[in-house]
Amino acid sequence: MKIRSPIVSVLGHVDHGKTTLLDYIRGSTVADREAGGITQHIGATEIPIDTINEICGDFIARLSIKDTIPGLFFVDTPGHAAFTSLRKRGGALADLAILIVDINEGFKPQTYEAINILKMYKTPFIVVANKIDRIFGWDIHEGASFMESFKEQAPRVQTDLDLKIYELIGKLHEEGFQSERFDRVTDFASQITIIPICAKSGEGIIELIAMLLGLAQEYLTEQLEIHEDAPAKGTVLEVKEETGLGVTVDSIIYDGVLRDGDEIALMDANNVVKTKIRSILRPLPLEEMRDSKKKFKKVDEVVAAAGIKIAAPNLDDVVSGSPLRVLNEDEDVEAELLKELEDITVDTDDEGLFVKADTLGSLEAVVHLLKEMEIPIRSAEIGDVNKRDVIDASIAKDENIEHGVIIAFNVKVHPKALDDLNNSGVKLFQGDVIYQITEDYEAWVQERKEAQKKQWLDAIIKPAKFMILPKLIFRQSKPAICGIEVEAGTVKQGYALMNANGDYVGTIASMEDKGETLTAISRGQRVAMAINDAVAGKDFEEGDTLYVDIPEKHYKILEREFKDKLNEDEFLALDEILEIKRRKDKDWGKFGLFEY
């Protein structure tokens, strides 16, 4: 079987240098070594092994890399889209990944996003610590290897770089990865390689390319085997209209051969779409796709790995991330694609959130992450948020407010659904960073729980006690009026009272201090209190301590949910109340078998 070039994707936070890195890899081979055999594809750039040997020179020889890998196939779609849009059955399309981090800024939200995606698809990756030229005092050496450039730096600069590398090592450790600078790695199978570079000057690019090639040869050879004559398998990167061609699909072919005239199967949001290829188009070598007027060359066939544009009828509703398969007699391709669609878009739970995303791959990534967080999902679909989504979420909200939520990744809200959304009370979490959306949702849920707990806590009768002050009984009954001092907790109007034997005394009718009526008083306050149903001298005496009579149900909620919210004097009063209650009923306040 033939070995294809490994597909390499670049991920990382915005402005950390993804595009600059890809531009340098392309540009260096053009400007310094002419074309060198480099080929531009739709959404990808292929660098053959001969060109790599020219760039890296004896560095590859020192790594004992053989010519078994034909080259490197860089996917030009920066960021998570290369993963969430480019996929194949069972995982990511990318065989290797570069996680690029600004060495001076460290980990940012999209860095964590990228790491979550890499973990999800179990993709081997290299960390590129970019912008070493921004380290104070760094002396730039255009196009040099990192080791050559590093040796020429002042000792203080070398120390600064090492400290920044150790910070990255620490962050990767927090995410569950062992890592080290590439020249200190002892086991490439278990340690993540960190390569310091400057994407602008090219410092360190030699080590990066050589390391990618070495890892591919050592660990991915079997994965890179392709069936050169088998019907093609690919994935759709983008669907767009081209002047003179109509609606086309940009696709990466990762296995087999695709020929002009082949009948292919793709997917829209709900069904399989079958069509016949009218033209296979490849970009002209090293043309800048956006500026060139003569963008494409028509070809009769392509063999993996390749990035191509396909012109064919009935492509209008095909979705980004859709698998692309050549129909053949040996396989039930249609059933395979329907199964894939069903696996992702099927309603996953009887209750839960509503998820919308722009592509099959991103939908899968969002669903996977939410499942890992044990968040239930009621529906997961491709496309913008529409009126039906809002209605369904509104119904779910009436059953459980935390399920009246729509997670919208990389999609818009349909204009006709906006008014409904604003009037429904449905909560929308929208954005283009999965990690951020899920964090915002979790923060909202936590905020709601805290607010609900506060509401409950305010409604629950909490422990309190007070003393009847000597010589301050103003009326014996109807109601009894006396002077009191709060010894623990907060005493409120309407609370029922009991004595130290657990006998009912009465309820608090009112409280006054210097002519001011009070509804609640706290520890240390002295007031005049009117107690309904109580008779001074019969139900209580001067100097007695009376307790708030806590209902058993309230005690259980306090014990289970809010004990940590009580202050010290309330805590001690609660213990006294419990002791009093259990002298009369030894099982008072105990939890039944199913109450927890």
XYZ file of C-alpha atoms in Angstrom, residues 7-585:
579
model
C -2.267 15.843 7.324
C -1.054 18.502 9.783
C -3.374 21.071 11.362
C -2.363 24.233 13.221
C -4.412 25.236 16.267
C -4.082 28.004 18.822
C -5.352 31.288 20.214
C -6.044 34.227 17.906
C -2.934 36.283 17.031
C -0.529 33.685 18.390
C 0.915 33.143 14.902
C -0.987 30.353 13.118
C -1.222 32.140 9.768
C 2.307 33.585 10.017
C 3.716 30.104 10.559
C 1.926 28.649 7.524
C 2.915 31.657 5.413
C 6.572 31.227 6.388
C 6.562 27.499 5.608
C 5.087 28.241 2.170
C 7.062 31.415 1.505
C 10.480 30.129 2.531
C 10.267 27.307 0.035
C 9.304 29.733 -2.731
C 11.562 32.700 -2.038
C 14.732 30.814 -1.100
C 14.489 27.594 -3.072
C 12.145 28.516 -5.921
C 9.078 26.276 -6.131
C 10.890 23.176 -4.897
C 8.003 20.965 -5.981
C 5.614 22.487 -3.447
C 1.955 22.107 -4.435
C -0.975 24.218 -3.327
C -4.306 22.495 -2.705
C -7.726 23.770 -1.766
C -7.407 24.472 1.938
C -3.981 22.832 2.137
C -0.331 23.105 1.154
C 1.791 20.062 0.351
C 5.548 20.124 0.901
C 7.286 17.082 -0.641
C 10.154 15.293 1.061
C 12.778 16.669 -1.360
C 11.871 20.223 -0.402
C 11.874 19.302 3.290
C 15.359 17.842 2.898
C 16.519 21.111 1.344
C 15.005 23.170 4.181
C 16.239 20.973 7.016
C 19.550 19.772 5.610
C 21.612 17.551 7.895
C 19.182 18.018 10.801
C 16.997 15.244 9.311
C 20.075 13.043 8.845
C 20.906 13.496 12.542
C 17.392 12.303 13.444
C 17.845 9.193 11.247
C 14.648 9.961 9.302
C 14.221 7.812 6.199
C 12.341 8.772 3.039
C 9.291 6.623 3.841
C 6.997 9.656 4.314
C 6.410 11.501 0.987
C 6.096 14.921 2.635
C 3.845 17.036 4.854
C 0.309 18.148 3.996
C -0.494 21.342 5.962
C -4.164 22.189 6.350
C -4.523 25.935 5.826
C -7.663 26.344 7.911
C -6.306 27.842 11.130
C -7.794 27.135 14.529
C -10.350 24.622 15.723
C -12.243 24.719 12.390
C -9.610 22.428 10.888
C -10.699 19.825 13.406
C -14.392 20.457 13.772
C -15.005 20.838 10.039
C -12.405 18.408 8.718
C -13.233 14.985 10.048
C -13.492 11.387 9.052
C -15.421 8.508 10.541
C -14.140 7.822 14.036
C -12.118 10.973 14.567
C -10.276 13.977 13.250
C -8.959 14.180 9.731
C -5.653 15.642 10.940
C -2.995 13.022 11.696
C -0.776 15.485 13.557
C -1.374 18.884 15.088
C 0.684 21.934 15.952
C -0.578 23.792 19.026
C 0.871 27.270 18.687
C 1.278 29.421 21.819
C 2.690 32.919 22.174
C 5.595 32.208 24.546
C 5.118 35.639 26.160
C 1.334 35.426 26.666
C 1.020 31.729 27.517
C -2.295 29.861 27.533
C -5.418 31.760 26.442
C -9.092 30.693 26.047
C -8.650 29.280 22.528
C -5.503 27.448 23.672
C -7.618 25.515 26.159
C -10.247 25.086 23.437
C -7.619 23.527 21.162
C -6.351 21.223 23.931
C -9.904 19.998 24.592
C -10.285 19.180 20.886
C -6.901 17.411 20.764
C -7.879 15.348 23.816
C -11.261 14.522 22.286
C -9.772 13.200 19.044
C -6.628 11.770 20.726
C -4.469 13.505 18.114
C -0.688 13.556 18.617
C 0.599 17.126 18.729
C 3.650 19.346 19.085
C 3.576 22.602 21.046
C 5.173 25.495 19.185
C 6.281 28.325 21.483
C 6.162 31.235 19.050
C 7.435 34.844 19.155
C 10.779 34.146 20.835
C 11.967 37.338 19.122
C 9.757 39.305 21.562
C 11.830 38.128 24.543
C 13.724 41.190 25.734
C 17.227 41.210 24.279
C 16.679 38.411 21.731
C 19.162 38.599 18.840
C 17.370 37.529 15.615
C 19.057 35.041 13.237
C 16.919 34.761 10.084
C 16.146 31.159 9.067
C 18.484 29.589 11.647
C 17.691 26.476 13.615
C 16.588 27.161 17.174
C 19.700 25.536 18.644
C 22.022 27.682 16.484
C 20.151 30.857 17.404
C 19.868 29.938 21.092
C 23.642 29.469 21.422
C 24.167 33.032 20.179
C 21.875 34.590 22.801
C 23.090 36.284 25.996
C 22.905 34.069 29.142
C 20.120 36.246 30.628
C 18.024 35.826 27.463
C 18.575 32.059 27.522
C 17.411 31.982 31.151
C 14.318 34.063 30.339
C 13.365 31.677 27.529
C 13.822 28.618 29.740
C 11.611 30.162 32.441
C 8.855 30.774 29.888
C 9.195 27.186 28.604
C 8.840 25.876 32.182
C 5.647 27.923 32.550
C 4.251 26.143 29.472
C 5.374 22.782 30.891
C 3.442 23.606 34.070
C 0.273 24.523 32.156
C 0.469 21.330 30.068
C 0.931 19.328 33.273
C -2.298 20.843 34.626
C -4.016 19.568 31.466
C -2.649 16.052 32.007
C 0.387 16.094 29.681
C 4.065 15.522 30.389
C 6.188 17.824 28.211
C 9.715 19.136 27.649
C 11.739 21.272 25.260
C 12.408 19.162 22.148
C 16.157 18.691 22.786
C 15.444 17.424 26.317
C 12.682 14.932 25.481
C 13.571 11.391 26.582
C 10.447 9.600 25.285
C 8.559 11.013 22.305
C 5.715 8.528 22.871
C 4.839 9.837 26.336
C 6.116 13.442 26.349
C 4.796 16.411 24.391
C 7.547 18.157 22.429
C 7.868 21.938 22.852
C 9.702 23.739 20.027
C 10.551 27.440 20.460
C 10.299 29.358 17.160
C 9.868 32.741 15.564
C 7.363 32.355 12.713
C 8.426 35.725 11.252
C 12.181 35.117 11.105
C 11.956 31.351 10.628
C 14.079 30.516 13.670
C 13.227 26.986 14.836
C 11.220 26.076 11.702
C 13.915 23.526 10.743
C 13.408 21.614 14.008
C 9.607 21.884 13.736
C 9.407 20.377 10.238
C 11.966 17.682 11.030
C 10.155 16.758 14.247
C 6.795 16.461 12.465
C 8.375 14.185 9.880
C 10.099 12.090 12.540
C 6.915 11.619 14.583
C 4.937 10.673 11.465
C 7.534 8.087 10.460
C 7.879 6.645 13.953
C 4.249 6.438 15.017
C 1.884 6.977 12.063
C 3.161 4.904 9.121
C 0.361 2.354 9.394
C -2.264 5.100 9.756
C -0.966 6.786 6.586
C -1.392 3.752 4.331
C -3.923 4.417 1.557
C -5.748 2.365 -1.040
C -4.521 4.113 -4.161
C -7.076 2.469 -6.458
C -10.014 2.332 -4.030
C -13.038 4.688 -4.296
C -12.181 8.004 -2.660
C -13.046 9.057 0.876
C -12.963 12.683 1.853
C -14.548 15.434 3.864
C -16.134 18.743 2.830
C -14.297 21.845 3.979
C -16.540 24.532 2.497
C -19.542 24.973 0.218
C -19.491 28.131 -1.945
C -20.541 29.592 -5.262
C -17.877 30.215 -7.933
C -18.455 32.423 -10.993
C -19.012 30.227 -14.034
C -19.145 27.020 -11.972
C -22.187 27.466 -9.746
C -22.222 25.953 -6.231
C -19.034 23.976 -5.538
C -17.540 22.070 -2.606
C -13.965 22.365 -1.397
C -12.889 18.996 -0.081
C -9.906 17.132 1.328
C -9.483 13.586 -0.042
C -7.695 11.415 2.530
C -7.993 7.955 0.965
C -8.334 6.385 -2.467
C -8.769 7.965 -5.894
C -11.406 10.423 -7.146
C -12.129 10.582 -10.896
C -13.992 12.976 -13.138
C -17.511 11.554 -13.678
C -17.604 9.607 -10.374
C -20.956 9.493 -8.610
C -20.520 10.723 -5.066
C -22.586 10.876 -1.870
C -22.533 13.798 0.578
C -24.900 15.067 3.274
C -27.154 18.004 3.911
C -28.498 18.664 7.413
C -30.888 15.700 7.331
C -30.300 13.471 4.314
C -27.816 11.957 1.884
C -27.248 13.925 -1.339
C -26.134 12.011 -4.461
C -24.602 13.741 -7.453
C -22.234 13.181 -10.372
C -18.918 15.052 -10.604
C -18.822 17.521 -13.477
C -15.288 18.843 -12.851
C -12.377 18.260 -10.464
C -10.353 21.443 -10.030
C -6.957 21.998 -8.408
C -5.303 25.360 -7.726
C -2.390 26.382 -9.880
C 0.920 25.794 -8.048
C 1.640 28.431 -5.399
C -0.979 30.888 -6.647
C -2.537 33.116 -4.015
C -6.131 31.873 -4.161
C -7.793 35.197 -3.352
C -5.924 37.261 -5.938
C -5.383 34.966 -8.897
C -7.794 35.294 -11.808
C -6.781 31.934 -13.223
C -7.295 30.019 -10.024
C -7.841 26.444 -11.126
C -6.679 23.698 -13.411
C -9.089 20.943 -14.387
C -7.803 17.400 -13.707
C -9.131 13.952 -14.561
C -8.327 12.351 -11.204
C -6.642 12.897 -7.833
C -5.103 10.471 -5.356
C -5.031 11.097 -1.581
C -3.967 13.213 0.083
C -5.345 16.109 -1.926
C -7.356 19.285 -1.532
C -9.713 19.907 -4.454
C -12.745 21.831 -5.648
C -15.656 19.803 -7.065
C -18.269 21.197 -9.434
C -21.478 19.122 -9.582
C -25.280 19.546 -9.544
C -27.395 19.597 -6.329
C -24.701 20.855 -3.940
C -26.675 23.845 -2.568
C -27.651 22.272 0.772
C -24.525 20.198 1.452
C -23.101 21.030 4.912
C -19.521 21.817 5.840
C -17.941 18.840 7.540
C -19.984 16.399 5.483
C -18.248 13.143 4.556
C -17.669 12.646 0.834
C -17.793 9.109 -0.556
C -17.609 7.651 -4.060
C -20.580 5.342 -4.579
C -19.542 1.771 -5.352
C -21.054 -1.712 -5.471
C -19.000 -3.131 -2.594
C -20.246 -0.784 0.134
C -23.613 0.606 1.202
C -22.292 4.164 1.300
C -25.727 5.746 1.783
C -26.428 3.665 4.910
C -22.990 4.546 6.289
C -23.591 8.283 5.867
C -27.098 8.113 7.347
C -25.709 6.275 10.357
C -23.091 8.981 10.827
C -25.739 11.714 10.650
C -27.959 9.823 13.097
C -25.095 9.351 15.561
C -24.558 13.084 15.776
C -27.977 14.697 15.331
C -30.194 12.202 17.172
C -32.007 13.578 20.232
C -29.747 12.255 22.958
C -31.869 12.623 26.128
C -35.501 12.962 27.133
C -34.672 16.327 28.633
C -31.800 18.772 28.465
C -30.311 21.600 26.409
C -30.739 22.416 22.717
C -27.516 22.513 20.690
C -27.018 24.157 17.287
C -23.715 24.258 15.368
C -22.414 25.164 11.930
C -20.907 21.825 10.831
C -21.189 18.135 11.604
C -17.740 18.146 13.163
C -18.321 21.162 15.400
C -21.684 19.722 16.464
C -19.926 16.515 17.436
C -17.272 18.474 19.363
C -19.875 20.476 21.332
C -21.953 17.377 22.119
C -18.843 15.490 23.222
C -17.751 18.261 25.571
C -21.222 18.698 27.106
C -21.490 14.934 27.639
C -18.114 14.937 29.374
C -19.471 17.651 31.667
C -22.541 15.411 32.282
C -24.882 18.070 30.875
C -27.995 16.478 29.297
C -28.782 17.303 25.659
C -32.313 17.104 24.328
C -31.540 17.985 20.716
C -28.394 18.564 18.633
C -28.659 19.847 15.061
C -26.815 21.757 12.335
C -27.935 25.234 11.275
C -28.994 28.633 12.599
C -31.328 28.977 15.589
C -34.903 29.069 14.243
C -38.435 29.620 15.588
C -38.973 25.908 16.266
C -35.811 25.769 18.394
C -37.065 28.684 20.503
C -40.545 27.141 20.927
C -39.090 23.758 21.944
C -36.653 25.375 24.391
C -39.483 27.483 25.828
C -41.537 24.351 26.509
C -38.487 22.729 28.135
C -37.998 25.870 30.288
C -41.483 25.494 31.719
C -40.512 22.003 32.908
C -37.013 22.933 34.106
C -35.589 26.439 33.721
C -32.023 25.100 33.345
C -33.126 23.141 30.268
C -34.673 26.168 28.564
C -31.261 26.867 27.067
C -29.892 26.988 23.508
C -26.152 26.504 22.921
C -25.325 28.106 19.556
C -21.804 27.469 18.254
C -20.688 29.442 15.200
C -24.303 30.031 14.069
C -26.709 32.986 14.018
C -30.261 33.425 15.238
C -32.700 33.560 12.330
C -34.225 37.084 12.152
C -37.756 35.655 12.401
C -36.810 33.877 15.646
C -35.293 36.924 17.397
C -38.572 38.395 18.750
C -39.702 34.980 19.964
C -36.356 34.478 21.680
C -36.459 37.876 23.409
C -40.003 37.269 24.685
C -39.591 33.613 25.676
C -37.209 33.751 28.621
C -35.086 31.120 26.869
C -31.391 31.583 27.648
C -29.064 31.715 24.617
C -25.321 31.018 24.862
C -23.739 31.967 21.553
C -20.135 32.241 20.342
C -17.269 30.723 18.400
C -15.260 29.268 21.298
C -16.841 26.053 22.626
C -14.813 26.247 25.818
C -16.094 29.789 26.523
C -19.750 28.949 25.777
C -19.756 25.972 28.147
C -17.968 28.013 30.834
C -20.593 30.764 30.522
C -23.377 28.170 30.784
C -21.827 26.599 33.905
C -21.391 30.042 35.505
C -25.062 30.849 34.778
C -26.231 27.552 36.306
C -24.079 28.169 39.401
C -25.417 31.713 39.710
C -28.978 30.406 39.498
C -28.310 27.755 42.133
C -26.799 30.326 44.492
C -29.779 32.648 43.983
C -32.184 29.767 44.597
C -30.264 28.738 47.717
C -30.444 32.316 49.036
C -34.182 32.368 48.370
C -34.601 29.097 50.281
C -32.341 30.270 53.086
C -34.368 33.464 53.481
C -37.592 31.430 53.644
C -36.338 28.805 56.116
C -36.815 29.321 59.855
C -33.292 29.362 61.284
C -32.137 28.692 64.863
C -32.373 31.544 67.401
C -32.897 32.025 71.129
C -33.483 34.906 73.536
C -33.677 35.573 77.295
C -36.644 37.103 79.163
C -35.071 40.040 80.956
C -35.678 40.216 84.763
C -38.183 42.819 86.045
C -39.281 43.674 82.513
C -42.653 41.931 82.182
C -45.082 44.640 81.138
C -48.239 42.522 80.604
C -48.977 38.961 81.671
C -51.179 37.864 78.711
C -53.340 38.651 75.647
C -50.616 39.105 74.536
C -47.830 38.761 77.103
C -45.415 41.678 76.766
C -41.885 41.534 78.111
C -38.358 42.808 77.613
C -35.994 40.357 75.886
C -32.360 40.120 74.737
C -31.378 37.998 71.686
C -28.613 35.530 72.605
C -28.214 33.778 69.212
C -29.468 34.033 65.655
C -32.151 36.282 64.213
C -35.638 36.474 65.722
C -38.499 37.413 63.365
C -42.106 38.444 63.795
C -44.477 35.466 63.398
C -41.979 32.834 64.628
C -43.353 30.130 66.966
C -41.543 29.773 70.308
C -40.837 26.899 72.702
C -39.249 26.652 76.140
C -36.242 24.561 77.263
C -38.558 21.535 77.683
C -39.767 21.724 74.091
C -43.261 22.939 75.094
C -45.070 25.432 72.903
C -45.077 28.968 74.372
C -46.686 31.128 71.672
C -45.891 33.156 68.556
C -44.172 36.528 68.244
C -46.861 39.145 67.608
C -44.638 42.240 67.455
C -41.368 43.811 68.618
C -40.594 47.415 69.542
C -37.528 49.457 70.410
C -37.914 53.087 71.527
C -41.259 53.342 69.765
C -40.021 51.795 66.504
C -41.716 48.608 65.321
C -39.257 45.921 64.163
C -39.897 42.794 62.080
C -36.534 41.124 62.808
C -33.832 41.504 65.474
C -30.382 39.956 65.858
C -27.971 38.836 68.562
C -27.323 41.475 71.249
C -30.466 43.542 70.580
C -32.870 44.328 73.471
C -36.532 45.022 72.639
C -40.053 44.800 73.993
C -41.777 41.708 72.606
C -45.479 40.807 72.437
C -46.109 37.041 72.470
C -49.532 35.720 71.418
C -50.996 32.715 73.340
C -48.396 33.074 76.110
C -49.026 33.784 79.817
C -46.152 35.197 81.856
C -45.613 33.233 85.051
C -47.199 30.144 83.465
C -45.497 29.583 80.096
C -42.301 31.430 80.990
C -40.611 33.235 83.886
C -38.190 36.121 84.174
C -34.681 34.919 83.214
C -35.975 31.999 81.079
C -34.456 31.249 77.647
C -36.968 30.741 74.853
C -36.128 29.140 71.488
C -37.457 29.558 67.959
C -39.493 26.394 67.309
C -38.001 25.141 64.022
C -40.296 22.826 61.964
C -38.705 19.412 61.377
C -38.753 19.871 57.585
C -36.859 23.164 57.896
C -34.284 21.531 60.185
C -33.608 18.807 57.584
C -33.079 21.365 54.813
C -30.724 23.334 57.053
C -28.786 20.195 57.939
C -28.490 18.999 54.344
C -28.059 22.231 52.387
C -27.169 25.201 54.577
C -25.330 24.137 57.714
C -22.192 25.844 56.384
C -24.172 29.102 56.035
C -24.903 29.330 59.798
C -22.699 31.478 61.994
C -21.240 30.153 65.245
C -24.018 31.255 67.619
C -26.723 29.904 65.231
C -24.824 26.619 64.981
C -24.733 26.233 68.800
C -28.410 27.204 69.113
C -29.307 24.575 66.498
C -27.577 21.885 68.573
C -29.527 22.981 71.678
C -32.834 22.920 69.752
C -32.025 19.451 68.383
C -31.275 18.166 71.908
C -34.542 19.618 73.237
C -36.565 18.088 70.381
C -34.979 14.645 70.720
C -35.739 14.481 74.442
C -39.357 14.307 73.356
C -38.873 12.347 70.079
